[in-house]
């Protein structure tokens, strides 16, 4: 059995060259027969034969070299970093069509890699911003005399510094994401104390976050974070650091879209499988229109939901929900917008302990 593309095609280059040779032979033979019957001098017949062969060869050669010239131009553009160019004629039924398809696929892959590299830089900047903001808030309070440098304050600052270190360690994991070699450090943990720590950090960051609007700066100290875990002794099996990315980004997104004196609830329940977990983050904001729900987890998508703080409010970079989806997908879980009477409800399901295959 021959491989696709390796056999003789009806319009392959080999077939065209064979046809050219056959036609040239027929023309020469025909002209010789005419010369014999009409007693025309052989030199005239030779000249006519050469001219006819050259015209046919020129016609066939133009059909072969023109696509090659275009491919050379596109390949040169790709080598200079322009991954938007594509080769036409990919629908040709010959070797040149196969080559055009290969070049276009290569350009698609290179464009995807370049886009991933840019998104990686944006992801890293977004992820580093939260712990840096929290650490800065702690230090500013100490310097301004709002709080003292007691052990509890220093422990909070140390925890944020340690989180920065862990985030830096994940950079290589992010760069290997597309290759599917990112590993999870899953472990069993108690959900209540874990989420309590996440909410405490979120409270610290939200308390010092200022959202610019037309009427000045809004300090989001008015948004109340509530934790609902049932049963209280609930445990789960997941990568705690990746899950922190999910919860922190969902809370950050909910706080941004909460109305003044709003409430953000983080709800945790046991899933169907052993050590599985269902998480929900709910706010009282304007919610997400149904037409936008399939796009909210795309990178750089900021949606078209009106901000509760009016025009000019910070809608974020559009990366928080994309990062949350990435971390959930890494666990083999699901994330989506659930139906809610009021505000927005994001539901996350984690599969828990992987099933052993017999």
XYZ file of C-alpha atoms in Angstrom:
358
model
C 0.000 0.000 0.000
C 1.419 3.376 -0.971
C 1.389 6.276 1.425
C -0.942 9.218 0.678
C 0.887 11.638 -1.562
C 3.633 9.171 -2.534
C 1.933 7.592 -5.577
C 1.519 8.960 -9.073
C -1.198 11.593 -9.137
C -3.341 12.380 -12.200
C -1.810 15.887 -12.321
C 1.522 15.279 -10.594
C 4.731 16.926 -11.718
C 6.000 13.568 -12.945
C 2.893 13.134 -15.083
C 3.269 16.610 -16.534
C 6.923 16.031 -17.419
C 6.077 12.653 -18.984
C 3.303 14.305 -20.998
C 5.744 16.986 -22.159
C 8.184 14.354 -23.433
C 5.432 12.386 -25.190
C 3.987 15.491 -26.855
C 7.446 16.600 -28.003
C 8.102 13.174 -29.549
C 4.722 13.198 -31.279
C 5.340 16.701 -32.674
C 8.788 15.757 -33.959
C 7.519 12.488 -35.461
C 4.573 14.221 -37.071
C 6.746 16.905 -38.598
C 9.156 14.274 -39.954
C 6.284 12.399 -41.598
C 5.064 15.659 -43.133
C 8.584 16.375 -44.377
C 8.880 12.959 -46.010
C 5.548 13.264 -47.783
C 6.039 16.891 -48.899
C 9.772 16.520 -49.526
C 10.435 19.506 -47.203
C 14.016 20.079 -46.183
C 14.893 18.510 -42.850
C 16.374 21.699 -41.465
C 13.007 23.487 -41.632
C 11.321 20.594 -39.922
C 13.974 20.652 -37.207
C 13.493 24.382 -36.621
C 9.700 24.021 -36.392
C 10.065 21.047 -34.041
C 12.413 22.935 -31.732
C 10.168 26.011 -31.662
C 7.047 23.980 -30.865
C 8.839 22.027 -28.152
C 10.195 25.228 -26.584
C 6.747 26.825 -26.519
C 5.192 23.805 -24.830
C 8.096 23.550 -22.382
C 7.801 27.253 -21.524
C 4.096 26.860 -20.825
C 4.631 23.860 -18.537
C 7.666 25.409 -16.824
C 5.728 28.572 -15.992
C 3.082 26.491 -14.257
C 5.815 24.830 -12.168
C 8.117 27.734 -11.349
C 5.470 30.360 -10.546
C 4.294 28.549 -7.375
C 7.919 27.960 -6.400
C 8.633 31.693 -6.640
C 5.661 32.421 -4.380
C 6.805 29.775 -1.899
C 10.275 31.315 -1.817
C 8.787 34.736 -1.064
C 6.559 33.392 1.710
C 9.393 31.329 3.224
C 11.615 34.410 3.248
C 8.873 36.407 5.038
C 8.489 33.643 7.629
C 12.244 33.619 8.235
C 11.993 37.352 9.048
C 9.234 36.803 11.612
C 6.133 37.474 9.502
C 3.933 34.440 10.217
C 0.795 35.864 8.605
C 1.768 35.060 5.014
C 0.341 31.932 3.386
C 0.999 30.170 0.083
C -1.834 29.944 -2.425
C -2.407 26.822 -4.494
C -2.617 24.434 -1.539
C -5.566 22.795 -3.330
C -3.403 21.708 -6.273
C -3.381 17.966 -6.919
C 0.358 17.599 -7.303
C 3.615 17.744 -5.338
C 3.542 21.529 -5.369
C 0.138 21.458 -3.672
C 1.569 19.181 -0.968
C 4.505 21.525 -0.516
C 2.174 24.537 -0.255
C 0.122 22.741 2.420
C 3.284 21.880 4.355
C 4.519 25.481 4.278
C 1.110 26.763 5.409
C 0.999 24.267 8.279
C 4.500 25.301 9.298
C 3.433 28.959 9.261
C 0.378 28.102 11.388
C 2.563 26.289 13.929
C 5.096 29.104 14.090
C 2.325 31.683 14.481
C 0.823 29.633 17.325
C 4.224 29.362 19.040
C 4.783 33.111 18.710
C 1.327 33.831 20.090
C 1.935 31.440 22.983
C 5.215 33.182 23.774
C 3.481 36.563 23.960
C 0.658 35.136 26.059
C 3.218 33.536 28.367
C 4.757 36.927 29.113
C 1.292 38.385 29.755
C 0.341 35.423 31.961
C 3.481 35.765 34.053
C 2.942 39.505 34.503
C -0.658 38.910 35.540
C 0.228 36.163 38.007
C 3.030 38.138 39.646
C 0.883 41.220 40.081
C -1.369 39.845 42.852
C 1.302 38.747 45.379
C 3.377 41.844 44.645
C 0.346 44.065 45.324
C -0.382 42.246 48.588
C 3.250 42.426 49.718
C 3.406 46.106 48.844
C 0.219 46.746 50.834
C 1.707 45.081 53.929
C 4.956 47.022 53.689
C 3.175 50.335 53.014
C 1.037 49.837 56.117
C 4.136 49.187 58.207
C 6.005 52.201 56.788
C 2.997 54.523 57.181
C 2.414 53.381 60.748
C -1.017 51.943 59.988
C 0.123 48.571 61.328
C 3.114 47.424 63.297
C 5.751 44.971 62.171
C 4.407 42.267 64.448
C 4.998 38.553 63.778
C 1.566 38.136 62.162
C 2.214 40.950 59.653
C 5.671 39.602 58.884
C 4.260 36.124 58.371
C 1.797 37.534 55.845
C 4.621 39.285 54.002
C 6.736 36.122 54.118
C 3.867 34.071 52.726
C 3.522 36.419 49.760
C 7.274 36.311 49.170
C 7.179 32.516 49.201
C 4.300 32.609 46.747
C 6.362 34.801 44.434
C 9.103 32.214 44.551
C 6.695 29.431 43.699
C 5.277 31.418 40.815
C 8.746 31.906 39.384
C 9.275 28.148 39.597
C 6.188 27.575 37.461
C 7.541 29.546 34.489
C 9.153 26.488 32.959
C 5.945 24.560 33.515
C 4.022 27.205 31.596
C 6.520 27.093 28.740
C 6.069 23.320 28.489
C 2.283 23.465 28.687
C 1.631 22.947 24.983
C 3.820 19.845 24.985
C 1.687 18.234 27.672
C 4.591 17.630 30.061
C 3.441 19.856 32.943
C 3.177 17.732 36.046
C 0.760 18.143 38.936
C 1.888 17.918 42.546
C -1.464 16.681 43.770
C -1.996 15.875 47.420
C -4.831 15.467 49.887
C -5.699 18.589 51.900
C -8.428 19.990 54.101
C -10.590 22.393 52.129
C -11.746 24.754 54.903
C -8.325 25.933 56.208
C -6.950 26.000 52.668
C -9.704 28.228 51.269
C -9.654 30.358 54.434
C -6.030 31.189 53.680
C -6.836 32.025 50.060
C -9.672 34.340 51.127
C -7.451 36.025 53.716
C -4.896 36.848 51.036
C -7.675 38.017 48.716
C -9.076 40.260 51.466
C -5.670 41.839 51.929
C -5.231 42.450 48.209
C -8.836 43.630 47.665
C -8.613 45.996 50.602
C -5.823 47.905 48.902
C -7.000 47.648 45.297
C -8.082 50.932 43.759
C -10.290 50.975 40.700
C -10.211 54.258 38.753
C -13.541 55.649 37.647
C -15.049 58.914 36.563
C -15.714 59.938 40.144
C -12.325 59.109 41.605
C -10.772 55.993 43.122
C -12.904 53.234 44.577
C -11.328 51.242 47.390
C -12.784 47.729 47.377
C -12.831 47.339 51.156
C -16.615 47.302 50.875
C -16.782 43.883 49.170
C -17.371 41.116 51.699
C -15.876 37.680 51.062
C -17.817 34.732 52.467
C -16.720 31.093 52.667
C -19.200 28.202 52.667
C -17.676 24.714 53.040
C -19.867 21.692 53.719
C -19.151 19.426 55.431
C -16.598 21.384 57.503
C -14.187 18.430 57.479
C -14.285 18.241 53.662
C -11.039 17.088 52.020
C -9.934 17.066 48.380
C -7.102 15.777 46.216
C -5.530 18.387 43.918
C -2.456 20.520 43.281
C -2.779 23.218 45.934
C -0.691 25.785 44.062
C -2.627 25.345 40.804
C -5.915 25.445 42.687
C -4.758 28.673 44.351
C -4.440 30.163 40.852
C -8.026 29.165 40.115
C -9.637 30.469 43.306
C -7.552 33.655 43.515
C -8.325 34.632 39.922
C -12.027 33.853 40.283
C -12.235 35.929 43.483
C -10.282 38.748 41.861
C -12.685 38.747 38.915
C -15.736 38.637 41.205
C -14.487 41.499 43.375
C -13.856 43.682 40.313
C -17.434 43.247 39.112
C -19.144 43.469 42.502
C -21.359 46.455 43.291
C -20.563 48.693 46.292
C -20.982 46.745 49.538
C -21.418 43.590 47.499
C -20.846 40.022 48.595
C -18.635 37.350 47.023
C -19.271 33.783 48.141
C -16.877 30.855 47.714
C -18.775 27.597 48.056
C -17.161 24.140 48.315
C -18.913 20.789 48.208
C -17.893 17.164 47.886
C -17.962 15.787 44.347
C -19.180 12.428 43.098
C -15.781 10.682 43.007
C -13.454 10.053 45.979
C -11.665 13.244 47.069
C -13.319 15.170 44.203
C -14.403 18.747 44.716
C -17.002 21.174 43.413
C -16.197 24.866 43.836
C -18.395 27.831 43.066
C -17.548 31.529 43.199
C -20.601 33.797 43.163
C -20.914 37.571 43.066
C -23.758 40.083 42.958
C -22.567 41.990 39.908
C -24.234 42.434 36.510
C -23.531 38.828 35.520
C -22.360 37.509 32.159
C -24.734 37.594 29.164
C -25.467 34.158 27.748
C -23.986 35.179 24.401
C -20.658 35.933 26.106
C -20.381 32.852 28.320
C -18.538 30.721 25.762
C -15.868 33.420 25.368
C -15.149 34.508 28.938
C -12.375 31.941 29.370
C -10.533 33.009 26.230
C -7.253 34.850 26.676
C -7.455 38.656 26.589
C -11.246 38.568 26.457
C -12.578 41.297 28.745
C -16.211 40.815 27.766
C -18.844 43.455 27.264
C -20.318 43.455 30.760
C -20.866 47.019 32.019
C -18.729 47.792 35.024
C -20.604 48.531 38.257
C -18.270 51.470 38.721
C -19.115 53.136 35.449
C -17.043 53.783 32.315
C -13.327 53.731 32.759
C -13.220 51.091 35.455
C -10.483 48.574 35.343
C -11.714 45.468 33.610
C -8.433 43.673 34.068
C -6.230 42.186 31.394
C -8.651 39.453 30.378
C -6.262 36.751 31.581
C -7.600 35.757 34.998
C -10.323 33.417 33.776
C -8.050 32.035 31.059
C -5.455 31.126 33.689
C -8.176 29.530 35.827
C -9.323 27.405 32.883
C -5.719 26.347 32.176
C -5.223 25.156 35.762
C -8.564 23.325 35.813
C -7.854 21.631 32.485
C -4.514 20.521 33.868
C -6.391 18.658 36.601
C -8.739 17.090 34.072
C -11.638 19.042 35.560
C -14.273 21.387 34.161
C -14.956 25.093 34.572
C -17.881 27.092 33.274
C -20.524 29.719 33.922
C -23.474 28.232 35.796
C -27.021 29.561 35.794
C -27.648 32.151 38.484
C -30.641 34.283 39.421
C -28.373 37.161 40.374
C -24.820 38.056 39.473
C -22.288 35.585 38.105
C -21.675 32.007 39.249
C -18.502 30.224 38.102
C -18.476 26.498 38.815
C -15.325 24.352 38.984
C -15.319 20.566 39.280
C -12.133 18.641 40.059
C -12.007 14.865 39.535
C -10.151 13.988 42.741
C -8.010 10.846 42.931
C -7.380 9.373 39.450
C -8.932 5.970 38.900
C -6.433 3.116 38.698
C -6.561 1.169 35.477
C -6.487 -2.577 35.786
